[in-house]
PDB file of C-alpha atoms in Angstrom:
ATOM      1  CA  MET A   6      82.712 133.360  88.001  1.00  0.00           C
ATOM      2  CA  ILE A   7      85.490 131.213  89.481  1.00  0.00           C
ATOM      3  CA  GLU A   8      86.102 127.932  87.674  1.00  0.00           C
ATOM      4  CA  PHE A   9      85.277 124.949  89.896  1.00  0.00           C
ATOM      5  CA  LYS A  10      88.257 122.794  90.760  1.00  0.00           C
ATOM      6  CA  PRO A  11      87.358 119.320  92.060  1.00  0.00           C
ATOM      7  CA  PHE A  12      89.271 117.686  94.904  1.00  0.00           C
ATOM      8  CA  GLU A  13      91.541 114.962  93.514  1.00  0.00           C
ATOM      9  CA  LYS A  14      90.665 111.338  94.214  1.00  0.00           C
ATOM     10  CA  ILE A  15      92.804 109.932  97.038  1.00  0.00           C
ATOM     11  CA  PRO A  16      94.564 106.610  96.321  1.00  0.00           C
ATOM     12  CA  ARG A  17      94.438 103.820  98.910  1.00  0.00           C
ATOM     13  CA  LEU A  18      97.648 103.342 100.893  1.00  0.00           C
ATOM     14  CA  SER A  19      97.452  99.537 101.155  1.00  0.00           C
ATOM     15  CA  ARG A  20      98.141  98.854  97.491  1.00  0.00           C
ATOM     16  CA  GLU A  21     100.939  97.443  95.384  1.00  0.00           C
ATOM     17  CA  CYS A  22     104.398  98.922  95.640  1.00  0.00           C
ATOM     18  CA  PHE A  23     107.854  98.196  94.309  1.00  0.00           C
ATOM     19  CA  ILE A  24     110.855  98.704  96.571  1.00  0.00           C
ATOM     20  CA  THR A  25     114.212  99.076  94.850  1.00  0.00           C
ATOM     21  CA  GLU A  26     117.694  99.941  96.019  1.00  0.00           C
ATOM     22  CA  LYS A  27     118.407 103.676  95.944  1.00  0.00           C
ATOM     23  CA  ILE A  28     121.750 103.997  94.213  1.00  0.00           C
ATOM     24  CA  ASP A  29     123.935 107.000  95.070  1.00  0.00           C
ATOM     25  CA  GLY A  30     124.963 108.371  91.693  1.00  0.00           C
ATOM     26  CA  THR A  31     123.470 111.013  89.442  1.00  0.00           C
ATOM     27  CA  ASN A  32     120.110 110.909  87.708  1.00  0.00           C
ATOM     28  CA  GLY A  33     120.052 110.385  83.943  1.00  0.00           C
ATOM     29  CA  VAL A  34     117.329 110.418  81.341  1.00  0.00           C
ATOM     30  CA  ILE A  35     117.339 109.127  77.804  1.00  0.00           C
ATOM     31  CA  HIS A  36     114.613 110.468  75.548  1.00  0.00           C
ATOM     32  CA  ILE A  37     113.797 108.705  72.295  1.00  0.00           C
ATOM     33  CA  ASP A  38     111.526 110.646  69.924  1.00  0.00           C
ATOM     34  CA  ASP A  39     108.214 109.295  68.597  1.00  0.00           C
ATOM     35  CA  THR A  40     109.919 107.887  65.501  1.00  0.00           C
ATOM     36  CA  GLY A  41     112.311 105.877  67.672  1.00  0.00           C
ATOM     37  CA  THR A  42     115.323 107.292  65.843  1.00  0.00           C
ATOM     38  CA  VAL A  43     116.484 110.459  67.660  1.00  0.00           C
ATOM     39  CA  MET A  44     117.971 110.338  71.135  1.00  0.00           C
ATOM     40  CA  THR A  45     118.467 113.197  73.605  1.00  0.00           C
ATOM     41  CA  VAL A  46     120.029 112.769  77.053  1.00  0.00           C
ATOM     42  CA  GLY A  47     119.792 114.716  80.264  1.00  0.00           C
ATOM     43  CA  SER A  48     120.452 114.886  83.961  1.00  0.00           C
ATOM     44  CA  ARG A  49     117.762 115.384  86.616  1.00  0.00           C
ATOM     45  CA  THR A  50     117.432 119.084  85.812  1.00  0.00           C
ATOM     46  CA  ARG A  51     118.701 119.759  82.268  1.00  0.00           C
ATOM     47  CA  TRP A  52     119.543 118.404  78.823  1.00  0.00           C
ATOM     48  CA  ILE A  53     123.233 117.598  78.427  1.00  0.00           C
ATOM     49  CA  THR A  54     125.626 117.121  75.513  1.00  0.00           C
ATOM     50  CA  THR A  55     129.048 115.600  75.004  1.00  0.00           C
ATOM     51  CA  THR A  56     130.538 119.088  75.459  1.00  0.00           C
ATOM     52  CA  ASP A  57     128.334 120.029  78.454  1.00  0.00           C
ATOM     53  CA  ASP A  58     128.240 116.637  80.158  1.00  0.00           C
ATOM     54  CA  ASN A  59     127.345 115.187  83.555  1.00  0.00           C
ATOM     55  CA  TYR A  60     130.040 112.738  84.737  1.00  0.00           C
ATOM     56  CA  GLY A  61     130.442 111.444  81.171  1.00  0.00           C
ATOM     57  CA  PHE A  62     126.818 110.302  80.784  1.00  0.00           C
ATOM     58  CA  ALA A  63     126.286 112.077  77.426  1.00  0.00           C
ATOM     59  CA  LYS A  64     129.536 110.645  76.027  1.00  0.00           C
ATOM     60  CA  TRP A  65     128.545 107.134  77.170  1.00  0.00           C
ATOM     61  CA  ALA A  66     125.068 107.535  75.642  1.00  0.00           C
ATOM     62  CA  ALA A  67     126.518 108.761  72.330  1.00  0.00           C
ATOM     63  CA  LYS A  68     128.876 105.766  72.230  1.00  0.00           C
ATOM     64  CA  ASN A  69     125.948 103.384  72.910  1.00  0.00           C
ATOM     65  CA  GLU A  70     123.289 105.207  70.869  1.00  0.00           C
ATOM     66  CA  GLN A  71     122.344 102.344  68.543  1.00  0.00           C
ATOM     67  CA  GLU A  72     121.863  99.984  71.482  1.00  0.00           C
ATOM     68  CA  LEU A  73     119.975 102.616  73.535  1.00  0.00           C
ATOM     69  CA  LEU A  74     117.494 103.218  70.690  1.00  0.00           C
ATOM     70  CA  ARG A  75     116.156  99.741  71.606  1.00  0.00           C
ATOM     71  CA  LEU A  76     114.513 101.449  74.596  1.00  0.00           C
ATOM     72  CA  GLY A  77     111.903 102.779  72.168  1.00  0.00           C
ATOM     73  CA  PRO A  78     110.006 106.069  72.186  1.00  0.00           C
ATOM     74  CA  GLY A  79     109.621 107.870  75.500  1.00  0.00           C
ATOM     75  CA  PHE A  80     111.528 109.096  78.530  1.00  0.00           C
ATOM     76  CA  HIS A  81     113.725 106.459  80.189  1.00  0.00           C
ATOM     77  CA  TYR A  82     114.997 107.425  83.636  1.00  0.00           C
ATOM     78  CA  GLY A  83     117.798 105.810  85.578  1.00  0.00           C
ATOM     79  CA  GLU A  84     120.898 106.291  87.711  1.00  0.00           C
ATOM     80  CA  TRP A  85     124.378 106.915  86.267  1.00  0.00           C
ATOM     81  CA  TRP A  86     126.708 105.604  88.933  1.00  0.00           C
ATOM     82  CA  GLY A  87     130.006 103.969  89.758  1.00  0.00           C
ATOM     83  CA  GLN A  88     133.623 105.069  89.532  1.00  0.00           C
ATOM     84  CA  GLY A  89     134.057 108.750  90.388  1.00  0.00           C
ATOM     85  CA  ILE A  90     130.353 109.434  91.099  1.00  0.00           C
ATOM     86  CA  GLN A  91     129.181 109.909  94.717  1.00  0.00           C
ATOM     87  CA  ARG A  92     129.865 106.656  96.674  1.00  0.00           C
ATOM     88  CA  GLY A  93     131.529 104.966  93.705  1.00  0.00           C
ATOM     89  CA  TYR A  94     130.579 101.532  95.068  1.00  0.00           C
ATOM     90  CA  GLY A  95     134.154 100.274  94.627  1.00  0.00           C
ATOM     91  CA  LEU A  96     133.596  99.988  90.870  1.00  0.00           C
ATOM     92  CA  THR A  97     136.219 100.535  88.176  1.00  0.00           C
ATOM     93  CA  GLU A  98     133.560 101.595  85.639  1.00  0.00           C
ATOM     94  CA  LYS A  99     130.334 103.600  85.434  1.00  0.00           C
ATOM     95  CA  ARG A 100     126.920 101.996  84.922  1.00  0.00           C
ATOM     96  CA  PHE A 101     123.442 103.129  83.901  1.00  0.00           C
ATOM     97  CA  SER A 102     120.621 101.424  85.801  1.00  0.00           C
ATOM     98  CA  LEU A 103     117.052 101.994  84.613  1.00  0.00           C
ATOM     99  CA  PHE A 104     114.383 102.719  87.255  1.00  0.00           C
ATOM    100  CA  ASN A 105     111.357 101.018  85.653  1.00  0.00           C
ATOM    101  CA  VAL A 106     111.780  97.497  87.058  1.00  0.00           C
ATOM    102  CA  SER A 107     108.411  96.260  85.793  1.00  0.00           C
ATOM    103  CA  ARG A 108     109.458  97.031  82.211  1.00  0.00           C
ATOM    104  CA  TRP A 109     113.224  96.383  82.214  1.00  0.00           C
ATOM    105  CA  SER A 110     113.908  93.611  84.763  1.00  0.00           C
ATOM    106  CA  ASP A 111     114.346  91.018  81.982  1.00  0.00           C
ATOM    107  CA  ALA A 112     117.895  91.432  80.646  1.00  0.00           C
ATOM    108  CA  ALA A 113     116.775  90.065  77.249  1.00  0.00           C
ATOM    109  CA  THR A 114     114.395  92.999  76.709  1.00  0.00           C
ATOM    110  CA  ARG A 115     116.636  95.916  77.679  1.00  0.00           C
ATOM    111  CA  PRO A 116     119.742  97.237  75.919  1.00  0.00           C
ATOM    112  CA  ALA A 117     122.850  95.252  76.851  1.00  0.00           C
ATOM    113  CA  CYS A 118     124.607  98.453  77.965  1.00  0.00           C
ATOM    114  CA  CYS A 119     121.965  99.071  80.665  1.00  0.00           C
ATOM    115  CA  ASP A 120     121.321  97.523  84.043  1.00  0.00           C
ATOM    116  CA  VAL A 121     118.169  97.928  86.139  1.00  0.00           C
ATOM    117  CA  VAL A 122     118.002  98.985  89.789  1.00  0.00           C
ATOM    118  CA  PRO A 123     117.702  95.935  92.055  1.00  0.00           C
ATOM    119  CA  GLN A 124     114.121  95.152  93.060  1.00  0.00           C
ATOM    120  CA  LEU A 125     113.997  94.265  96.756  1.00  0.00           C
ATOM    121  CA  PHE A 126     110.217  93.793  97.166  1.00  0.00           C
ATOM    122  CA  GLN A 127     106.954  93.811  95.230  1.00  0.00           C
ATOM    123  CA  GLY A 128     103.640  93.580  97.028  1.00  0.00           C
ATOM    124  CA  GLU A 129     101.300  95.489  99.305  1.00  0.00           C
ATOM    125  CA  PHE A 130     102.796  98.652 100.803  1.00  0.00           C
ATOM    126  CA  SER A 131     103.467  98.852 104.528  1.00  0.00           C
ATOM    127  CA  THR A 132     106.089 100.605 106.578  1.00  0.00           C
ATOM    128  CA  ASP A 133     107.142  97.144 107.814  1.00  0.00           C
ATOM    129  CA  VAL A 134     108.208  96.018 104.321  1.00  0.00           C
ATOM    130  CA  VAL A 135     110.153  99.263 103.881  1.00  0.00           C
ATOM    131  CA  SER A 136     111.910  98.683 107.218  1.00  0.00           C
ATOM    132  CA  ARG A 137     112.734  95.093 106.267  1.00  0.00           C
ATOM    133  CA  ALA A 138     114.280  96.265 102.976  1.00  0.00           C
ATOM    134  CA  ILE A 139     116.369  98.913 104.773  1.00  0.00           C
ATOM    135  CA  ASN A 140     117.486  96.370 107.405  1.00  0.00           C
ATOM    136  CA  ALA A 141     118.475  93.845 104.722  1.00  0.00           C
ATOM    137  CA  LEU A 142     120.591  96.426 102.883  1.00  0.00           C
ATOM    138  CA  SER A 143     122.202  97.516 106.165  1.00  0.00           C
ATOM    139  CA  ALA A 144     123.103  93.933 107.061  1.00  0.00           C
ATOM    140  CA  LEU A 145     123.967  92.494 103.646  1.00  0.00           C
ATOM    141  CA  GLY A 146     125.203  95.529 101.703  1.00  0.00           C
ATOM    142  CA  SER A 147     124.305  96.722  98.236  1.00  0.00           C
ATOM    143  CA  ALA A 148     122.358  94.462  95.908  1.00  0.00           C
ATOM    144  CA  ALA A 149     123.518  96.600  92.965  1.00  0.00           C
ATOM    145  CA  ALA A 150     127.217  96.203  93.845  1.00  0.00           C
ATOM    146  CA  PRO A 151     127.627  93.059  95.979  1.00  0.00           C
ATOM    147  CA  GLY A 152     130.323  93.481  98.601  1.00  0.00           C
ATOM    148  CA  PHE A 153     129.759  97.234  98.946  1.00  0.00           C
ATOM    149  CA  MET A 154     128.646  97.677 102.553  1.00  0.00           C
ATOM    150  CA  ARG A 155     127.430 101.313 102.504  1.00  0.00           C
ATOM    151  CA  PRO A 156     124.286 101.257 100.338  1.00  0.00           C
ATOM    152  CA  GLU A 157     122.286 104.484 100.340  1.00  0.00           C
ATOM    153  CA  GLY A 158     118.738 103.275 100.963  1.00  0.00           C
ATOM    154  CA  VAL A 159     115.524 102.420  99.142  1.00  0.00           C
ATOM    155  CA  ILE A 160     113.041 103.885  96.700  1.00  0.00           C
ATOM    156  CA  VAL A 161     109.379 102.990  97.142  1.00  0.00           C
ATOM    157  CA  TYR A 162     107.168 103.307  94.066  1.00  0.00           C
ATOM    158  CA  HIS A 163     103.519 103.323  95.149  1.00  0.00           C
ATOM    159  CA  VAL A 164     101.510 102.147  92.141  1.00  0.00           C
ATOM    160  CA  ALA A 165      98.064 103.542  93.109  1.00  0.00           C
ATOM    161  CA  ALA A 166      99.524 106.966  93.938  1.00  0.00           C
ATOM    162  CA  ASN A 167     101.924 106.855  90.969  1.00  0.00           C
ATOM    163  CA  MET A 168     104.551 108.369  93.266  1.00  0.00           C
ATOM    164  CA  TYR A 169     108.089 107.647  94.391  1.00  0.00           C
ATOM    165  CA  PHE A 170     109.318 107.970  97.972  1.00  0.00           C
ATOM    166  CA  LYS A 171     112.847 107.498  99.309  1.00  0.00           C
ATOM    167  CA  LYS A 172     114.243 106.351 102.622  1.00  0.00           C
ATOM    168  CA  THR A 173     117.960 106.477 103.286  1.00  0.00           C
ATOM    169  CA  ILE A 174     119.970 104.409 105.725  1.00  0.00           C
ATOM    170  CA  GLU A 175     122.072 107.345 106.952  1.00  0.00           C
ATOM    171  CA  LYS A 176     120.681 110.776 107.828  1.00  0.00           C
ATOM    172  CA  ASP A 177     117.121 110.016 106.670  1.00  0.00           C
ATOM    173  CA  ALA A 178     115.694 112.643 109.041  1.00  0.00           C
ATOM    174  CA  GLU A 179     117.899 115.401 107.585  1.00  0.00           C
ATOM    175  CA  TRP A 180     116.467 117.537 104.804  1.00  0.00           C
ATOM    176  CA  LYS A 181     118.651 117.513 101.698  1.00  0.00           C
ATOM    177  CA  GLY A 182     118.294 120.748  99.813  1.00  0.00           C
ATOM    178  CA  ARG A 183     118.458 124.479 100.088  1.00  0.00           C
ATOM    179  CA  ALA A 184     116.785 126.495 102.794  1.00  0.00           C
ATOM    180  CA  ALA A 185     114.059 128.812 101.541  1.00  0.00           C
TER     181      ALA A 185
END
């Protein structure tokens, strides 16, 4: 007999979303074990070390380990960006910006060595609010690096769907990846 597989419940589209600036860097993850004492770091696709690094992210994390342990147990995702990484944003240093704006937007609660991606909107999802966020970035430049006039785009986190979507300012219609 074939095991029955139910159709998943479909979330409503007109629900809360967070729109943040999409920063053009490289993805980073900091994992703190359940005891809150052991830290492991990675990129989007693999664990990294100070000898097998990703743009110096593992070395930076090792240097800031005691401060980063304040993140607490779990997986903490963000963007490692700045000097020498992708667009660079005109910076003379690299930064780590956490993605979870609802948890880390208060600078007093997050490690001092971390930033958070700029939140551009919070409220009910619509394509109009996404367009307004894109238009504001195009006109005003990066919120993450004021004065930098080539921001990449936005990330939309749809709360009910528990999913992220991206929209870029340049070449949004082009597929980024490998052909099958």
